[in-house]
Amino acid sequence: MYALPSIFHDYPTLYDEMKEALSRRNTYAHRVYRCKQIAKLYMRTHEKQKIEKIIKLKNQKSKFKR
């Protein structure tokens, strides 16, 4: 394989520009993206809790059948 030169070598200010762009992540699109991520996280935890409740109820019902 051929070694590729570092892009930061050719564009020395690119790294600083990238860091600056990351620090200014307050755009509308970024907020929407973060909201979607958080919503997915809450949905996952909600589904896990729901499944745990169902399993718990099944275990309780099976104890009463004996």
N, CA, C and O atoms as a Tripos MOL2 file, in Angstrom:
@<TRIPOS>MOLECULE
protein
  264   263    66     0     0
PROTEIN
NO_CHARGES

@<TRIPOS>ATOM
      1 N           0.8400   -1.1880    0.0000 N.3       1 MET1
      2 CA          0.0000    0.0000    0.0000 C.3       1 MET1
      3 C           0.8780    1.2420    0.0000 C.2       1 MET1
      4 O           2.0050    1.2410    0.4970 O.2       1 MET1
      5 N           0.3340    2.2720   -0.5600 N.am      2 TYR2
      6 CA          1.0360    3.5450   -0.5650 C.3       2 TYR2
      7 C           0.6600    4.3380    0.6840 C.2       2 TYR2
      8 O          -0.4890    4.3220    1.1270 O.2       2 TYR2
      9 N           1.6330    5.0190    1.2310 N.am      3 ALA3
     10 CA          1.3710    5.8560    2.4010 C.3       3 ALA3
     11 C           0.7740    7.1790    1.9350 C.2       3 ALA3
     12 O           1.2970    7.8310    1.0310 O.2       3 ALA3
     13 N          -0.3090    7.5520    2.5580 N.am      4 LEU4
     14 CA         -0.9450    8.8190    2.2070 C.3       4 LEU4
     15 C          -0.4250    9.9180    3.1210 C.2       4 LEU4
     16 O          -0.3000    9.7140    4.3290 O.2       4 LEU4
     17 N          -0.1220   11.0770    2.5560 N.am      5 PRO5
     18 CA          0.3380   12.1710    3.4110 C.3       5 PRO5
     19 C          -0.8170   12.6860    4.2720 C.2       5 PRO5
     20 O          -1.9820   12.6070    3.8810 O.2       5 PRO5
     21 N          -0.4850   13.1970    5.4130 N.am      6 SER6
     22 CA         -1.5020   13.7170    6.3230 C.3       6 SER6
     23 C          -2.1440   14.9570    5.7180 C.2       6 SER6
     24 O          -1.4630   15.8300    5.1790 O.2       6 SER6
     25 N          -3.4560   15.0160    5.8160 N.am      7 ILE7
     26 CA         -4.1620   16.1890    5.2830 C.3       7 ILE7
     27 C          -3.8220   17.4330    6.0970 C.2       7 ILE7
     28 O          -3.8800   18.5490    5.5810 O.2       7 ILE7
     29 N          -3.4650   17.2430    7.3680 N.am      8 PHE8
     30 CA         -3.1110   18.3780    8.2120 C.3       8 PHE8
     31 C          -1.7460   18.9450    7.8380 C.2       8 PHE8
     32 O          -1.4350   20.0940    8.1500 O.2       8 PHE8
     33 N          -0.9300   18.1240    7.1630 N.am      9 HIS9
     34 CA          0.3640   18.6210    6.6970 C.3       9 HIS9
     35 C           0.1560   19.6100    5.5540 C.2       9 HIS9
     36 O           0.8170   20.6470    5.4920 O.2       9 HIS9
     37 N          -0.7690   19.2800    4.6480 N.am     10 ASP10
     38 CA         -1.0390   20.1620    3.5050 C.3      10 ASP10
     39 C          -1.8620   21.3800    3.9080 C.2      10 ASP10
     40 O          -1.6960   22.4590    3.3390 O.2      10 ASP10
     41 N          -2.7470   21.2100    4.8850 N.am     11 TYR11
     42 CA         -3.6130   22.2950    5.3430 C.3      11 TYR11
     43 C          -3.4420   22.4500    6.8520 C.2      11 TYR11
     44 O          -4.2230   21.8950    7.6240 O.2      11 TYR11
     45 N          -2.4240   23.2020    7.2760 N.am     12 PRO12
     46 CA         -2.1280   23.2730    8.7170 C.3      12 PRO12
     47 C          -3.2420   23.9010    9.5590 C.2      12 PRO12
     48 O          -3.3350   23.6150   10.7530 O.2      12 PRO12
     49 N          -4.0750   24.7360    8.9740 N.am     13 THR13
     50 CA         -5.1270   25.3770    9.7700 C.3      13 THR13
     51 C          -6.3900   24.5250    9.8440 C.2      13 THR13
     52 O          -7.3150   24.8670   10.5800 O.2      13 THR13
     53 N          -6.4490   23.4300    9.1010 N.am     14 LEU14
     54 CA         -7.6580   22.6120    9.0630 C.3      14 LEU14
     55 C          -8.0020   22.0350   10.4390 C.2      14 LEU14
     56 O          -9.1700   22.0050   10.8260 O.2      14 LEU14
     57 N          -6.9960   21.5830   11.1680 N.am     15 TYR15
     58 CA         -7.2350   21.0010   12.4900 C.3      15 TYR15
     59 C          -7.8750   22.0280   13.4230 C.2      15 TYR15
     60 O          -8.8330   21.7220   14.1340 O.2      15 TYR15
     61 N          -7.3340   23.2510   13.4120 N.am     16 ASP16
     62 CA         -7.9090   24.3110   14.2480 C.3      16 ASP16
     63 C          -9.3290   24.6510   13.8060 C.2      16 ASP16
     64 O         -10.2030   24.9020   14.6360 O.2      16 ASP16
     65 N          -9.5500   24.6560   12.4890 N.am     17 GLU17
     66 CA        -10.8970   24.9380   11.9800 C.3      17 GLU17
     67 C         -11.8760   23.8520   12.4190 C.2      17 GLU17
     68 O         -13.0200   24.1470   12.7650 O.2      17 GLU17
     69 N         -11.4290   22.6060   12.4050 N.am     18 MET18
     70 CA        -12.2940   21.5060   12.8250 C.3      18 MET18
     71 C         -12.6370   21.6310   14.3050 C.2      18 MET18
     72 O         -13.7890   21.4420   14.6970 O.2      18 MET18
     73 N         -11.6340   21.9500   15.1310 N.am     19 LYS19
     74 CA        -11.8820   22.1130   16.5630 C.3      19 LYS19
     75 C         -12.8440   23.2710   16.8240 C.2      19 LYS19
     76 O         -13.7130   23.1850   17.6930 O.2      19 LYS19
     77 N         -12.6810   24.3360   16.0760 N.am     20 GLU20
     78 CA        -13.5580   25.4990   16.2320 C.3      20 GLU20
     79 C         -14.9920   25.1600   15.8170 C.2      20 GLU20
     80 O         -15.9480   25.5770   16.4700 O.2      20 GLU20
     81 N         -15.1310   24.4090   14.7370 N.am     21 ALA21
     82 CA        -16.4680   24.0150   14.2790 C.3      21 ALA21
     83 C         -17.1420   23.1140   15.3080 C.2      21 ALA21
     84 O         -18.3460   23.2220   15.5400 O.2      21 ALA21
     85 N         -16.3630   22.2220   15.9270 N.am     22 LEU22
     86 CA        -16.9290   21.3540   16.9570 C.3      22 LEU22
     87 C         -17.3830   22.1550   18.1750 C.2      22 LEU22
     88 O         -18.3890   21.8250   18.8040 O.2      22 LEU22
     89 N         -16.6440   23.1960   18.4980 N.am     23 SER23
     90 CA        -17.0160   23.9990   19.6660 C.3      23 SER23
     91 C         -18.2380   24.8700   19.3900 C.2      23 SER23
     92 O         -18.9160   25.2960   20.3260 O.2      23 SER23
     93 N         -18.5270   25.1400   18.1220 N.am     24 ARG24
     94 CA        -19.6760   25.9820   17.7680 C.3      24 ARG24
     95 C         -20.8780   25.1530   17.3400 C.2      24 ARG24
     96 O         -21.6580   25.5980   16.4970 O.2      24 ARG24
     97 N         -21.0440   23.9810   17.8900 N.am     25 ARG25
     98 CA        -22.1370   23.0930   17.4870 C.3      25 ARG25
     99 C         -23.4560   23.5110   18.1160 C.2      25 ARG25
    100 O         -24.0240   22.7780   18.9250 O.2      25 ARG25
    101 N         -23.9270   24.6500   17.7570 N.am     26 ASN26
    102 CA        -25.2140   25.0800   18.2930 C.3      26 ASN26
    103 C         -26.1760   25.4100   17.1590 C.2      26 ASN26
    104 O         -27.0550   26.2580   17.3150 O.2      26 ASN26
    105 N         -26.0170   24.7580   16.0410 N.am     27 THR27
    106 CA        -26.9080   24.9970   14.9140 C.3      27 THR27
    107 C         -28.2180   24.2440   15.1260 C.2      27 THR27
    108 O         -28.3050   23.3430   15.9600 O.2      27 THR27
    109 N         -29.2120   24.6210   14.3710 N.am     28 TYR28
    110 CA        -30.5260   23.9840   14.4820 C.3      28 TYR28
    111 C         -30.4380   22.5050   14.1350 C.2      28 TYR28
    112 O         -31.0080   21.6630   14.8290 O.2      28 TYR28
    113 N         -29.7190   22.1910   13.0540 N.am     29 ALA29
    114 CA        -29.6020   20.7930   12.6200 C.3      29 ALA29
    115 C         -28.9450   19.9480   13.7010 C.2      29 ALA29
    116 O         -29.3460   18.8060   13.9230 O.2      29 ALA29
    117 N         -27.9530   20.4880   14.3670 N.am     30 HIS30
    118 CA        -27.2790   19.7340   15.4140 C.3      30 HIS30
    119 C         -28.2060   19.5080   16.6000 C.2      30 HIS30
    120 O         -28.1930   18.4380   17.2090 O.2      30 HIS30
    121 N         -29.0130   20.5190   16.9290 N.am     31 ARG31
    122 CA        -29.9610   20.3450   18.0370 C.3      31 ARG31
    123 C         -30.9970   19.2790   17.7150 C.2      31 ARG31
    124 O         -31.3610   18.4770   18.5740 O.2      31 ARG31
    125 N         -31.4730   19.2750   16.4660 N.am     32 VAL32
    126 CA        -32.4450   18.2580   16.0540 C.3      32 VAL32
    127 C         -31.8120   16.8790   16.1370 C.2      32 VAL32
    128 O         -32.4450   15.9330   16.6060 O.2      32 VAL32
    129 N         -30.5720   16.7570   15.6860 N.am     33 TYR33
    130 CA        -29.8570   15.4790   15.7270 C.3      33 TYR33
    131 C         -29.7140   14.9970   17.1630 C.2      33 TYR33
    132 O         -29.9480   13.8240   17.4510 O.2      33 TYR33
    133 N         -29.3300   15.8970   18.0660 N.am     34 ARG34
    134 CA        -29.1680   15.5230   19.4730 C.3      34 ARG34
    135 C         -30.5090   15.1110   20.0840 C.2      34 ARG34
    136 O         -30.5740   14.1520   20.8530 O.2      34 ARG34
    137 N         -31.5710   15.8320   19.7420 N.am     35 CYS35
    138 CA        -32.8970   15.4790   20.2610 C.3      35 CYS35
    139 C         -33.3030   14.0870   19.8040 C.2      35 CYS35
    140 O         -33.8730   13.3180   20.5770 O.2      35 CYS35
    141 N         -33.0110   13.7640   18.5560 N.am     36 LYS36
    142 CA        -33.3450   12.4350   18.0420 C.3      36 LYS36
    143 C         -32.5590   11.3620   18.7870 C.2      36 LYS36
    144 O         -33.1050   10.3130   19.1290 O.2      36 LYS36
    145 N         -31.2770   11.6220   19.0370 N.am     37 GLN37
    146 CA        -30.4580   10.6500   19.7680 C.3      37 GLN37
    147 C         -31.0080   10.4270   21.1710 C.2      37 GLN37
    148 O         -31.1160    9.2890   21.6260 O.2      37 GLN37
    149 N         -31.3530   11.5030   21.8470 N.am     38 ILE38
    150 CA        -31.8680   11.3940   23.2100 C.3      38 ILE38
    151 C         -33.2120   10.6800   23.2120 C.2      38 ILE38
    152 O         -33.4860    9.8710   24.0990 O.2      38 ILE38
    153 N         -34.0520   10.9760   22.2210 N.am     39 ALA39
    154 CA        -35.3510   10.3090   22.1360 C.3      39 ALA39
    155 C         -35.1750    8.8040   21.9320 C.2      39 ALA39
    156 O         -35.8980    8.0080   22.5310 O.2      39 ALA39
    157 N         -34.2220    8.4150   21.0930 N.am     40 LYS40
    158 CA        -33.9540    6.9850   20.8790 C.3      40 LYS40
    159 C         -33.5000    6.3280   22.1760 C.2      40 LYS40
    160 O         -33.9080    5.2090   22.4910 O.2      40 LYS40
    161 N         -32.6580    7.0280   22.9220 N.am     41 LEU41
    162 CA        -32.1740    6.4970   24.1920 C.3      41 LEU41
    163 C         -33.3320    6.2830   25.1650 C.2      41 LEU41
    164 O         -33.4200    5.2360   25.8070 O.2      41 LEU41
    165 N         -34.2220    7.2770   25.2770 N.am     42 TYR42
    166 CA        -35.3730    7.1390   26.1600 C.3      42 TYR42
    167 C         -36.2830    6.0070   25.7150 C.2      42 TYR42
    168 O         -36.8130    5.2740   26.5500 O.2      42 TYR42
    169 N         -36.4710    5.8540   24.4030 N.am     43 MET43
    170 CA        -37.3230    4.7730   23.8990 C.3      43 MET43
    171 C         -36.7250    3.4120   24.2600 C.2      43 MET43
    172 O         -37.4490    2.5000   24.6580 O.2      43 MET43
    173 N         -35.4170    3.2800   24.1220 N.am     44 ARG44
    174 CA        -34.7630    2.0150   24.4740 C.3      44 ARG44
    175 C         -34.9660    1.6880   25.9450 C.2      44 ARG44
    176 O         -35.3150    0.5590   26.2920 O.2      44 ARG44
    177 N         -34.7470    2.6760   26.8130 N.am     45 THR45
    178 CA        -34.9040    2.4140   28.2460 C.3      45 THR45
    179 C         -36.3590    2.1170   28.5770 C.2      45 THR45
    180 O         -36.6430    1.2690   29.4230 O.2      45 THR45
    181 N         -37.2800    2.8050   27.9200 N.am     46 HIS46
    182 CA        -38.7090    2.5540   28.1500 C.3      46 HIS46
    183 C         -39.0720    1.1350   27.7380 C.2      46 HIS46
    184 O         -39.7840    0.4410   28.4640 O.2      46 HIS46
    185 N         -38.5890    0.6980   26.5760 N.am     47 GLU47
    186 CA        -38.8730   -0.6620   26.1100 C.3      47 GLU47
    187 C         -38.2800   -1.7050   27.0610 C.2      47 GLU47
    188 O         -38.9200   -2.7130   27.3580 O.2      47 GLU47
    189 N         -37.0570   -1.4590   27.5350 N.am     48 LYS48
    190 CA        -36.4330   -2.3950   28.4770 C.3      48 LYS48
    191 C         -37.2570   -2.5110   29.7530 C.2      48 LYS48
    192 O         -37.4830   -3.6110   30.2570 O.2      48 LYS48
    193 N         -37.7060   -1.3670   30.2730 N.am     49 GLN49
    194 CA        -38.5060   -1.3790   31.4960 C.3      49 GLN49
    195 C         -39.8290   -2.0940   31.2750 C.2      49 GLN49
    196 O         -40.3000   -2.8190   32.1510 O.2      49 GLN49
    197 N         -40.4320   -1.8940   30.1060 N.am     50 LYS50
    198 CA        -41.6920   -2.5460   29.7860 C.3      50 LYS50
    199 C         -41.5160   -4.0600   29.7380 C.2      50 LYS50
    200 O         -42.3430   -4.8020   30.2690 O.2      50 LYS50
    201 N         -40.4490   -4.5130   29.1070 N.am     51 ILE51
    202 CA        -40.1760   -5.9510   29.0180 C.3      51 ILE51
    203 C         -39.9260   -6.5260   30.4060 C.2      51 ILE51
    204 O         -40.4140   -7.6090   30.7310 O.2      51 ILE51
    205 N         -39.1630   -5.7980   31.2300 N.am     52 GLU52
    206 CA        -38.8960   -6.2700   32.5880 C.3      52 GLU52
    207 C         -40.1890   -6.3970   33.3950 C.2      52 GLU52
    208 O         -40.3470   -7.3520   34.1560 O.2      52 GLU52
    209 N         -41.1110   -5.4500   33.2370 N.am     53 LYS53
    210 CA        -42.3910   -5.5230   33.9490 C.3      53 LYS53
    211 C         -43.1960   -6.7320   33.5000 C.2      53 LYS53
    212 O         -43.7930   -7.4280   34.3210 O.2      53 LYS53
    213 N         -43.2120   -6.9830   32.1850 N.am     54 ILE54
    214 CA        -43.9600   -8.1340   31.6580 C.3      54 ILE54
    215 C         -43.3830   -9.4350   32.2020 C.2      54 ILE54
    216 O         -44.1290  -10.3240   32.6110 O.2      54 ILE54
    217 N         -42.0690   -9.5470   32.2070 N.am     55 ILE55
    218 CA        -41.4170  -10.7590   32.7250 C.3      55 ILE55
    219 C         -41.7210  -10.9200   34.2110 C.2      55 ILE55
    220 O         -41.9810  -12.0270   34.6830 O.2      55 ILE55
    221 N         -41.6870   -9.8170   34.9370 N.am     56 LYS56
    222 CA        -41.9700   -9.8620   36.3680 C.3      56 LYS56
    223 C         -43.4060  -10.3280   36.6210 C.2      56 LYS56
    224 O         -43.6480  -11.1460   37.5090 O.2      56 LYS56
    225 N         -44.3550   -9.8070   35.8420 N.am     57 LEU57
    226 CA        -45.7520  -10.2160   35.9920 C.3      57 LEU57
    227 C         -45.9410  -11.6860   35.6420 C.2      57 LEU57
    228 O         -46.6910  -12.3910   36.3170 O.2      57 LEU57
    229 N         -45.2710  -12.1530   34.5980 N.am     58 LYS58
    230 CA        -45.3690  -13.5700   34.2250 C.3      58 LYS58
    231 C         -44.8410  -14.4600   35.3400 C.2      58 LYS58
    232 O         -45.4280  -15.4970   35.6490 O.2      58 LYS58
    233 N         -43.7360  -14.0500   35.9400 N.am     59 ASN59
    234 CA        -43.1610  -14.8290   37.0380 C.3      59 ASN59
    235 C         -44.1050  -14.8640   38.2370 C.2      59 ASN59
    236 O         -44.2410  -15.8940   38.8970 O.2      59 ASN59
    237 N         -44.7520  -13.7400   38.5130 N.am     60 GLN60
    238 CA        -45.6960  -13.7010   39.6330 C.3      60 GLN60
    239 C         -46.9100  -14.5800   39.3530 C.2      60 GLN60
    240 O         -47.3820  -15.2870   40.2430 O.2      60 GLN60
    241 N         -47.4150  -14.5410   38.1240 N.am     61 LYS61
    242 CA        -48.5790  -15.3540   37.7710 C.3      61 LYS61
    243 C         -48.2460  -16.8330   37.8180 C.2      61 LYS61
    244 O         -49.0710  -17.6460   38.2370 O.2      61 LYS61
    245 N         -47.0440  -17.1860   37.3910 N.am     62 SER62
    246 CA        -46.6650  -18.6030   37.4080 C.3      62 SER62
    247 C         -46.5190  -19.1120   38.8420 C.2      62 SER62
    248 O         -46.7330  -20.2990   39.0880 O.2      62 SER62
    249 N         -46.1660  -18.2620   39.7780 N.am     63 LYS63
    250 CA        -46.0700  -18.6650   41.1860 C.3      63 LYS63
    251 C         -47.4530  -18.9730   41.7530 C.2      63 LYS63
    252 O         -47.6090  -19.8940   42.5550 O.2      63 LYS63
    253 N         -48.4650  -18.1940   41.3300 N.am     64 PHE64
    254 CA        -49.8190  -18.4100   41.8340 C.3      64 PHE64
    255 C         -50.4560  -19.6650   41.2620 C.2      64 PHE64
    256 O         -51.3320  -20.2440   41.9040 O.2      64 PHE64
    257 N         -50.0530  -20.1020   40.0890 N.am     65 LYS65
    258 CA        -50.6420  -21.2830   39.4530 C.3      65 LYS65
    259 C         -50.2460  -22.5630   40.1620 C.2      65 LYS65
    260 O         -50.9540  -23.5640   40.0520 O.2      65 LYS65
    261 N         -49.1670  -22.5640   40.8650 N.am     66 ARG66
    262 CA        -48.6690  -23.7810   41.5180 C.3      66 ARG66
    263 C         -49.4580  -24.1700   42.6930 C.2      66 ARG66
    264 O         -49.1520  -25.1740   43.3370 O.2      66 ARG66
@<TRIPOS>BOND
     1     1     2 1
     2     2     3 1
     3     3     4 2
     4     3     5 am
     5     5     6 1
     6     6     7 1
     7     7     8 2
     8     7     9 am
     9     9    10 1
    10    10    11 1
    11    11    12 2
    12    11    13 am
    13    13    14 1
    14    14    15 1
    15    15    16 2
    16    15    17 am
    17    17    18 1
    18    18    19 1
    19    19    20 2
    20    19    21 am
    21    21    22 1
    22    22    23 1
    23    23    24 2
    24    23    25 am
    25    25    26 1
    26    26    27 1
    27    27    28 2
    28    27    29 am
    29    29    30 1
    30    30    31 1
    31    31    32 2
    32    31    33 am
    33    33    34 1
    34    34    35 1
    35    35    36 2
    36    35    37 am
    37    37    38 1
    38    38    39 1
    39    39    40 2
    40    39    41 am
    41    41    42 1
    42    42    43 1
    43    43    44 2
    44    43    45 am
    45    45    46 1
    46    46    47 1
    47    47    48 2
    48    47    49 am
    49    49    50 1
    50    50    51 1
    51    51    52 2
    52    51    53 am
    53    53    54 1
    54    54    55 1
    55    55    56 2
    56    55    57 am
    57    57    58 1
    58    58    59 1
    59    59    60 2
    60    59    61 am
    61    61    62 1
    62    62    63 1
    63    63    64 2
    64    63    65 am
    65    65    66 1
    66    66    67 1
    67    67    68 2
    68    67    69 am
    69    69    70 1
    70    70    71 1
    71    71    72 2
    72    71    73 am
    73    73    74 1
    74    74    75 1
    75    75    76 2
    76    75    77 am
    77    77    78 1
    78    78    79 1
    79    79    80 2
    80    79    81 am
    81    81    82 1
    82    82    83 1
    83    83    84 2
    84    83    85 am
    85    85    86 1
    86    86    87 1
    87    87    88 2
    88    87    89 am
    89    89    90 1
    90    90    91 1
    91    91    92 2
    92    91    93 am
    93    93    94 1
    94    94    95 1
    95    95    96 2
    96    95    97 am
    97    97    98 1
    98    98    99 1
    99    99   100 2
   100    99   101 am
   101   101   102 1
   102   102   103 1
   103   103   104 2
   104   103   105 am
   105   105   106 1
   106   106   107 1
   107   107   108 2
   108   107   109 am
   109   109   110 1
   110   110   111 1
   111   111   112 2
   112   111   113 am
   113   113   114 1
   114   114   115 1
   115   115   116 2
   116   115   117 am
   117   117   118 1
   118   118   119 1
   119   119   120 2
   120   119   121 am
   121   121   122 1
   122   122   123 1
   123   123   124 2
   124   123   125 am
   125   125   126 1
   126   126   127 1
   127   127   128 2
   128   127   129 am
   129   129   130 1
   130   130   131 1
   131   131   132 2
   132   131   133 am
   133   133   134 1
   134   134   135 1
   135   135   136 2
   136   135   137 am
   137   137   138 1
   138   138   139 1
   139   139   140 2
   140   139   141 am
   141   141   142 1
   142   142   143 1
   143   143   144 2
   144   143   145 am
   145   145   146 1
   146   146   147 1
   147   147   148 2
   148   147   149 am
   149   149   150 1
   150   150   151 1
   151   151   152 2
   152   151   153 am
   153   153   154 1
   154   154   155 1
   155   155   156 2
   156   155   157 am
   157   157   158 1
   158   158   159 1
   159   159   160 2
   160   159   161 am
   161   161   162 1
   162   162   163 1
   163   163   164 2
   164   163   165 am
   165   165   166 1
   166   166   167 1
   167   167   168 2
   168   167   169 am
   169   169   170 1
   170   170   171 1
   171   171   172 2
   172   171   173 am
   173   173   174 1
   174   174   175 1
   175   175   176 2
   176   175   177 am
   177   177   178 1
   178   178   179 1
   179   179   180 2
   180   179   181 am
   181   181   182 1
   182   182   183 1
   183   183   184 2
   184   183   185 am
   185   185   186 1
   186   186   187 1
   187   187   188 2
   188   187   189 am
   189   189   190 1
   190   190   191 1
   191   191   192 2
   192   191   193 am
   193   193   194 1
   194   194   195 1
   195   195   196 2
   196   195   197 am
   197   197   198 1
   198   198   199 1
   199   199   200 2
   200   199   201 am
   201   201   202 1
   202   202   203 1
   203   203   204 2
   204   203   205 am
   205   205   206 1
   206   206   207 1
   207   207   208 2
   208   207   209 am
   209   209   210 1
   210   210   211 1
   211   211   212 2
   212   211   213 am
   213   213   214 1
   214   214   215 1
   215   215   216 2
   216   215   217 am
   217   217   218 1
   218   218   219 1
   219   219   220 2
   220   219   221 am
   221   221   222 1
   222   222   223 1
   223   223   224 2
   224   223   225 am
   225   225   226 1
   226   226   227 1
   227   227   228 2
   228   227   229 am
   229   229   230 1
   230   230   231 1
   231   231   232 2
   232   231   233 am
   233   233   234 1
   234   234   235 1
   235   235   236 2
   236   235   237 am
   237   237   238 1
   238   238   239 1
   239   239   240 2
   240   239   241 am
   241   241   242 1
   242   242   243 1
   243   243   244 2
   244   243   245 am
   245   245   246 1
   246   246   247 1
   247   247   248 2
   248   247   249 am
   249   249   250 1
   250   250   251 1
   251   251   252 2
   252   251   253 am
   253   253   254 1
   254   254   255 1
   255   255   256 2
   256   255   257 am
   257   257   258 1
   258   258   259 1
   259   259   260 2
   260   259   261 am
   261   261   262 1
   262   262   263 1
   263   263   264 2
@<TRIPOS>SUBSTRUCTURE
     1 MET1         2 RESIDUE 1 A MET
     2 TYR2         6 RESIDUE 1 A TYR
     3 ALA3        10 RESIDUE 1 A ALA
     4 LEU4        14 RESIDUE 1 A LEU
     5 PRO5        18 RESIDUE 1 A PRO
     6 SER6        22 RESIDUE 1 A SER
     7 ILE7        26 RESIDUE 1 A ILE
     8 PHE8        30 RESIDUE 1 A PHE
     9 HIS9        34 RESIDUE 1 A HIS
    10 ASP10       38 RESIDUE 1 A ASP
    11 TYR11       42 RESIDUE 1 A TYR
    12 PRO12       46 RESIDUE 1 A PRO
    13 THR13       50 RESIDUE 1 A THR
    14 LEU14       54 RESIDUE 1 A LEU
    15 TYR15       58 RESIDUE 1 A TYR
    16 ASP16       62 RESIDUE 1 A ASP
    17 GLU17       66 RESIDUE 1 A GLU
    18 MET18       70 RESIDUE 1 A MET
    19 LYS19       74 RESIDUE 1 A LYS
    20 GLU20       78 RESIDUE 1 A GLU
    21 ALA21       82 RESIDUE 1 A ALA
    22 LEU22       86 RESIDUE 1 A LEU
    23 SER23       90 RESIDUE 1 A SER
    24 ARG24       94 RESIDUE 1 A ARG
    25 ARG25       98 RESIDUE 1 A ARG
    26 ASN26      102 RESIDUE 1 A ASN
    27 THR27      106 RESIDUE 1 A THR
    28 TYR28      110 RESIDUE 1 A TYR
    29 ALA29      114 RESIDUE 1 A ALA
    30 HIS30      118 RESIDUE 1 A HIS
    31 ARG31      122 RESIDUE 1 A ARG
    32 VAL32      126 RESIDUE 1 A VAL
    33 TYR33      130 RESIDUE 1 A TYR
    34 ARG34      134 RESIDUE 1 A ARG
    35 CYS35      138 RESIDUE 1 A CYS
    36 LYS36      142 RESIDUE 1 A LYS
    37 GLN37      146 RESIDUE 1 A GLN
    38 ILE38      150 RESIDUE 1 A ILE
    39 ALA39      154 RESIDUE 1 A ALA
    40 LYS40      158 RESIDUE 1 A LYS
    41 LEU41      162 RESIDUE 1 A LEU
    42 TYR42      166 RESIDUE 1 A TYR
    43 MET43      170 RESIDUE 1 A MET
    44 ARG44      174 RESIDUE 1 A ARG
    45 THR45      178 RESIDUE 1 A THR
    46 HIS46      182 RESIDUE 1 A HIS
    47 GLU47      186 RESIDUE 1 A GLU
    48 LYS48      190 RESIDUE 1 A LYS
    49 GLN49      194 RESIDUE 1 A GLN
    50 LYS50      198 RESIDUE 1 A LYS
    51 ILE51      202 RESIDUE 1 A ILE
    52 GLU52      206 RESIDUE 1 A GLU
    53 LYS53      210 RESIDUE 1 A LYS
    54 ILE54      214 RESIDUE 1 A ILE
    55 ILE55      218 RESIDUE 1 A ILE
    56 LYS56      222 RESIDUE 1 A LYS
    57 LEU57      226 RESIDUE 1 A LEU
    58 LYS58      230 RESIDUE 1 A LYS
    59 ASN59      234 RESIDUE 1 A ASN
    60 GLN60      238 RESIDUE 1 A GLN
    61 LYS61      242 RESIDUE 1 A LYS
    62 SER62      246 RESIDUE 1 A SER
    63 LYS63      250 RESIDUE 1 A LYS
    64 PHE64      254 RESIDUE 1 A PHE
    65 LYS65      258 RESIDUE 1 A LYS
    66 ARG66      262 RESIDUE 1 A ARG
